[in-house]
């Protein structure tokens, strides 16, 4: 299986905890490992804290090594359209 490490943390935006955000760790491949493993993710609580588990439900933690981290939090406008509340510069 994948070499996984426990990952947890806290997300803030403008100095305030960001609740309800999705945090995803996606392993980055290289010349020797085109597919380094399954991604992992978690959702922040009211204090912005999260713990990740494998996206395929194979266990806790993220694949050890380089990962791209993506944070998103979608909100729905009054017109029914959905938009990511996280500025692009953070992804």
mmCIF file with all atom_site columns, C-alpha atoms in Angstrom:
data_model
loop_
_atom_site.group_PDB
_atom_site.id
_atom_site.type_symbol
_atom_site.label_atom_id
_atom_site.label_alt_id
_atom_site.label_comp_id
_atom_site.label_asym_id
_atom_site.label_entity_id
_atom_site.label_seq_id
_atom_site.pdbx_PDB_ins_code
_atom_site.Cartn_x
_atom_site.Cartn_y
_atom_site.Cartn_z
_atom_site.occupancy
_atom_site.B_iso_or_equiv
_atom_site.pdbx_formal_charge
_atom_site.auth_seq_id
_atom_site.auth_comp_id
_atom_site.auth_asym_id
_atom_site.auth_atom_id
_atom_site.pdbx_PDB_model_num
ATOM 1  C CA . UNK A 1 1  ? 0.000   0.000  0.000   1.00 0.00 ? 1  UNK A CA 1
ATOM 2  C CA . UNK A 1 2  ? 0.856   3.641  0.018   1.00 0.00 ? 2  UNK A CA 1
ATOM 3  C CA . UNK A 1 3  ? 3.293   4.996  2.594   1.00 0.00 ? 3  UNK A CA 1
ATOM 4  C CA . UNK A 1 4  ? 0.901   7.300  4.490   1.00 0.00 ? 4  UNK A CA 1
ATOM 5  C CA . UNK A 1 5  ? 1.549   9.852  7.201   1.00 0.00 ? 5  UNK A CA 1
ATOM 6  C CA . UNK A 1 6  ? -0.992  11.430 9.566   1.00 0.00 ? 6  UNK A CA 1
ATOM 7  C CA . UNK A 1 7  ? -1.913  14.942 8.439   1.00 0.00 ? 7  UNK A CA 1
ATOM 8  C CA . UNK A 1 8  ? -3.968  17.503 10.318  1.00 0.00 ? 8  UNK A CA 1
ATOM 9  C CA . UNK A 1 9  ? -3.965  21.251 10.556  1.00 0.00 ? 9  UNK A CA 1
ATOM 10 C CA . UNK A 1 10 ? -5.922  24.460 10.748  1.00 0.00 ? 10 UNK A CA 1
ATOM 11 C CA . UNK A 1 11 ? -7.061  26.718 7.920   1.00 0.00 ? 11 UNK A CA 1
ATOM 12 C CA . UNK A 1 12 ? -7.577  30.440 8.422   1.00 0.00 ? 12 UNK A CA 1
ATOM 13 C CA . UNK A 1 13 ? -8.515  33.164 5.975   1.00 0.00 ? 13 UNK A CA 1
ATOM 14 C CA . UNK A 1 14 ? -7.768  36.772 6.848   1.00 0.00 ? 14 UNK A CA 1
ATOM 15 C CA . UNK A 1 15 ? -6.783  35.590 10.340  1.00 0.00 ? 15 UNK A CA 1
ATOM 16 C CA . UNK A 1 16 ? -10.124 33.865 11.065  1.00 0.00 ? 16 UNK A CA 1
ATOM 17 C CA . UNK A 1 17 ? -10.879 30.112 11.153  1.00 0.00 ? 17 UNK A CA 1
ATOM 18 C CA . UNK A 1 18 ? -12.362 28.864 7.893   1.00 0.00 ? 18 UNK A CA 1
ATOM 19 C CA . UNK A 1 19 ? -15.219 26.436 8.634   1.00 0.00 ? 19 UNK A CA 1
ATOM 20 C CA . UNK A 1 20 ? -16.644 24.064 6.035   1.00 0.00 ? 20 UNK A CA 1
ATOM 21 C CA . UNK A 1 21 ? -13.636 24.126 3.701   1.00 0.00 ? 21 UNK A CA 1
ATOM 22 C CA . UNK A 1 22 ? -12.449 21.014 1.855   1.00 0.00 ? 22 UNK A CA 1
ATOM 23 C CA . UNK A 1 23 ? -8.681  20.383 2.139   1.00 0.00 ? 23 UNK A CA 1
ATOM 24 C CA . UNK A 1 24 ? -7.204  17.913 -0.370  1.00 0.00 ? 24 UNK A CA 1
ATOM 25 C CA . UNK A 1 25 ? -3.632  16.584 -0.546  1.00 0.00 ? 25 UNK A CA 1
ATOM 26 C CA . UNK A 1 26 ? -2.814  15.229 -4.007  1.00 0.00 ? 26 UNK A CA 1
ATOM 27 C CA . UNK A 1 27 ? 0.529   13.399 -4.348  1.00 0.00 ? 27 UNK A CA 1
ATOM 28 C CA . UNK A 1 28 ? 2.772   14.843 -7.051  1.00 0.00 ? 28 UNK A CA 1
ATOM 29 C CA . UNK A 1 29 ? 4.344   12.367 -9.457  1.00 0.00 ? 29 UNK A CA 1
ATOM 30 C CA . UNK A 1 30 ? 7.822   12.506 -10.903 1.00 0.00 ? 30 UNK A CA 1
ATOM 31 C CA . UNK A 1 31 ? 10.021  10.699 -13.392 1.00 0.00 ? 31 UNK A CA 1
ATOM 32 C CA . UNK A 1 32 ? 10.223  7.546  -11.264 1.00 0.00 ? 32 UNK A CA 1
ATOM 33 C CA . UNK A 1 33 ? 6.669   7.607  -9.864  1.00 0.00 ? 33 UNK A CA 1
ATOM 34 C CA . UNK A 1 34 ? 4.052   8.738  -12.362 1.00 0.00 ? 34 UNK A CA 1
ATOM 35 C CA . UNK A 1 35 ? 1.291   7.661  -9.956  1.00 0.00 ? 35 UNK A CA 1
ATOM 36 C CA . UNK A 1 36 ? 2.558   8.168  -6.407  1.00 0.00 ? 36 UNK A CA 1
ATOM 37 C CA . UNK A 1 37 ? -0.739  7.238  -4.703  1.00 0.00 ? 37 UNK A CA 1
ATOM 38 C CA . UNK A 1 38 ? -4.294  8.137  -3.843  1.00 0.00 ? 38 UNK A CA 1
ATOM 39 C CA . UNK A 1 39 ? -5.123  11.648 -2.690  1.00 0.00 ? 39 UNK A CA 1
ATOM 40 C CA . UNK A 1 40 ? -6.433  12.421 0.788   1.00 0.00 ? 40 UNK A CA 1
ATOM 41 C CA . UNK A 1 41 ? -8.834  15.004 2.130   1.00 0.00 ? 41 UNK A CA 1
ATOM 42 C CA . UNK A 1 42 ? -10.784 16.372 5.040   1.00 0.00 ? 42 UNK A CA 1
ATOM 43 C CA . UNK A 1 43 ? -13.286 19.102 5.891   1.00 0.00 ? 43 UNK A CA 1
ATOM 44 C CA . UNK A 1 44 ? -12.606 21.894 8.364   1.00 0.00 ? 44 UNK A CA 1
ATOM 45 C CA . UNK A 1 45 ? -14.667 22.227 11.527  1.00 0.00 ? 45 UNK A CA 1
ATOM 46 C CA . UNK A 1 46 ? -15.917 25.468 13.104  1.00 0.00 ? 46 UNK A CA 1
ATOM 47 C CA . UNK A 1 47 ? -12.378 26.241 14.332  1.00 0.00 ? 47 UNK A CA 1
ATOM 48 C CA . UNK A 1 48 ? -10.834 25.579 10.892  1.00 0.00 ? 48 UNK A CA 1
ATOM 49 C CA . UNK A 1 49 ? -9.254  22.267 11.981  1.00 0.00 ? 49 UNK A CA 1
ATOM 50 C CA . UNK A 1 50 ? -9.085  19.198 9.742   1.00 0.00 ? 50 UNK A CA 1
ATOM 51 C CA . UNK A 1 51 ? -7.641  15.681 9.569   1.00 0.00 ? 51 UNK A CA 1
ATOM 52 C CA . UNK A 1 52 ? -7.228  13.914 6.232   1.00 0.00 ? 52 UNK A CA 1
ATOM 53 C CA . UNK A 1 53 ? -8.144  10.384 5.165   1.00 0.00 ? 53 UNK A CA 1
ATOM 54 C CA . UNK A 1 54 ? -7.558  8.654  1.830   1.00 0.00 ? 54 UNK A CA 1
ATOM 55 C CA . UNK A 1 55 ? -10.107 9.627  -0.811  1.00 0.00 ? 55 UNK A CA 1
ATOM 56 C CA . UNK A 1 56 ? -10.651 5.946  -1.601  1.00 0.00 ? 56 UNK A CA 1
ATOM 57 C CA . UNK A 1 57 ? -11.418 5.231  2.084   1.00 0.00 ? 57 UNK A CA 1
ATOM 58 C CA . UNK A 1 58 ? -8.311  3.028  2.401   1.00 0.00 ? 58 UNK A CA 1
ATOM 59 C CA . UNK A 1 59 ? -7.154  4.672  5.624   1.00 0.00 ? 59 UNK A CA 1
ATOM 60 C CA . UNK A 1 60 ? -6.032  7.783  7.453   1.00 0.00 ? 60 UNK A CA 1
ATOM 61 C CA . UNK A 1 61 ? -3.299  10.156 6.341   1.00 0.00 ? 61 UNK A CA 1
ATOM 62 C CA . UNK A 1 62 ? -1.765  11.392 3.106   1.00 0.00 ? 62 UNK A CA 1
ATOM 63 C CA . UNK A 1 63 ? 0.882   9.772  0.911   1.00 0.00 ? 63 UNK A CA 1
ATOM 64 C CA . UNK A 1 64 ? 4.344   10.743 2.179   1.00 0.00 ? 64 UNK A CA 1
ATOM 65 C CA . UNK A 1 65 ? 6.321   12.974 -0.182  1.00 0.00 ? 65 UNK A CA 1
ATOM 66 C CA . UNK A 1 66 ? 5.483   15.986 -2.322  1.00 0.00 ? 66 UNK A CA 1
ATOM 67 C CA . UNK A 1 67 ? 1.782   16.858 -2.421  1.00 0.00 ? 67 UNK A CA 1
ATOM 68 C CA . UNK A 1 68 ? -0.228  19.640 -3.994  1.00 0.00 ? 68 UNK A CA 1
ATOM 69 C CA . UNK A 1 69 ? -2.655  21.062 -1.440  1.00 0.00 ? 69 UNK A CA 1
ATOM 70 C CA . UNK A 1 70 ? -6.005  22.414 -2.593  1.00 0.00 ? 70 UNK A CA 1
ATOM 71 C CA . UNK A 1 71 ? -8.479  24.265 -0.383  1.00 0.00 ? 71 UNK A CA 1
ATOM 72 C CA . UNK A 1 72 ? -12.013 25.017 -1.512  1.00 0.00 ? 72 UNK A CA 1
ATOM 73 C CA . UNK A 1 73 ? -15.226 26.231 0.070   1.00 0.00 ? 73 UNK A CA 1
ATOM 74 C CA . UNK A 1 74 ? -18.192 26.627 -2.190  1.00 0.00 ? 74 UNK A CA 1
ATOM 75 C CA . UNK A 1 75 ? -20.977 29.067 -1.444  1.00 0.00 ? 75 UNK A CA 1
ATOM 76 C CA . UNK A 1 76 ? -24.295 29.440 -3.219  1.00 0.00 ? 76 UNK A CA 1
ATOM 77 C CA . UNK A 1 77 ? -25.388 32.911 -4.270  1.00 0.00 ? 77 UNK A CA 1
ATOM 78 C CA . UNK A 1 78 ? -28.992 34.054 -4.099  1.00 0.00 ? 78 UNK A CA 1
ATOM 79 C CA . UNK A 1 79 ? -29.317 33.369 -7.845  1.00 0.00 ? 79 UNK A CA 1
ATOM 80 C CA . UNK A 1 80 ? -28.452 29.704 -7.229  1.00 0.00 ? 80 UNK A CA 1
ATOM 81 C CA . UNK A 1 81 ? -24.955 29.837 -8.725  1.00 0.00 ? 81 UNK A CA 1
ATOM 82 C CA . UNK A 1 82 ? -22.094 28.236 -6.822  1.00 0.00 ? 82 UNK A CA 1
ATOM 83 C CA . UNK A 1 83 ? -18.656 29.851 -6.430  1.00 0.00 ? 83 UNK A CA 1
ATOM 84 C CA . UNK A 1 84 ? -15.449 29.013 -4.585  1.00 0.00 ? 84 UNK A CA 1
ATOM 85 C CA . UNK A 1 85 ? -14.977 31.413 -1.651  1.00 0.00 ? 85 UNK A CA 1
ATOM 86 C CA . UNK A 1 86 ? -11.201 30.784 -1.562  1.00 0.00 ? 86 UNK A CA 1
ATOM 87 C CA . UNK A 1 87 ? -9.127  33.234 -3.650  1.00 0.00 ? 87 UNK A CA 1
ATOM 88 C CA . UNK A 1 88 ? -7.230  31.510 -6.497  1.00 0.00 ? 88 UNK A CA 1
ATOM 89 C CA . UNK A 1 89 ? -3.868  32.694 -5.158  1.00 0.00 ? 89 UNK A CA 1
ATOM 90 C CA . UNK A 1 90 ? -4.158  30.202 -2.261  1.00 0.00 ? 90 UNK A CA 1
ATOM 91 C CA . UNK A 1 91 ? -4.387  27.195 -4.572  1.00 0.00 ? 91 UNK A CA 1
#
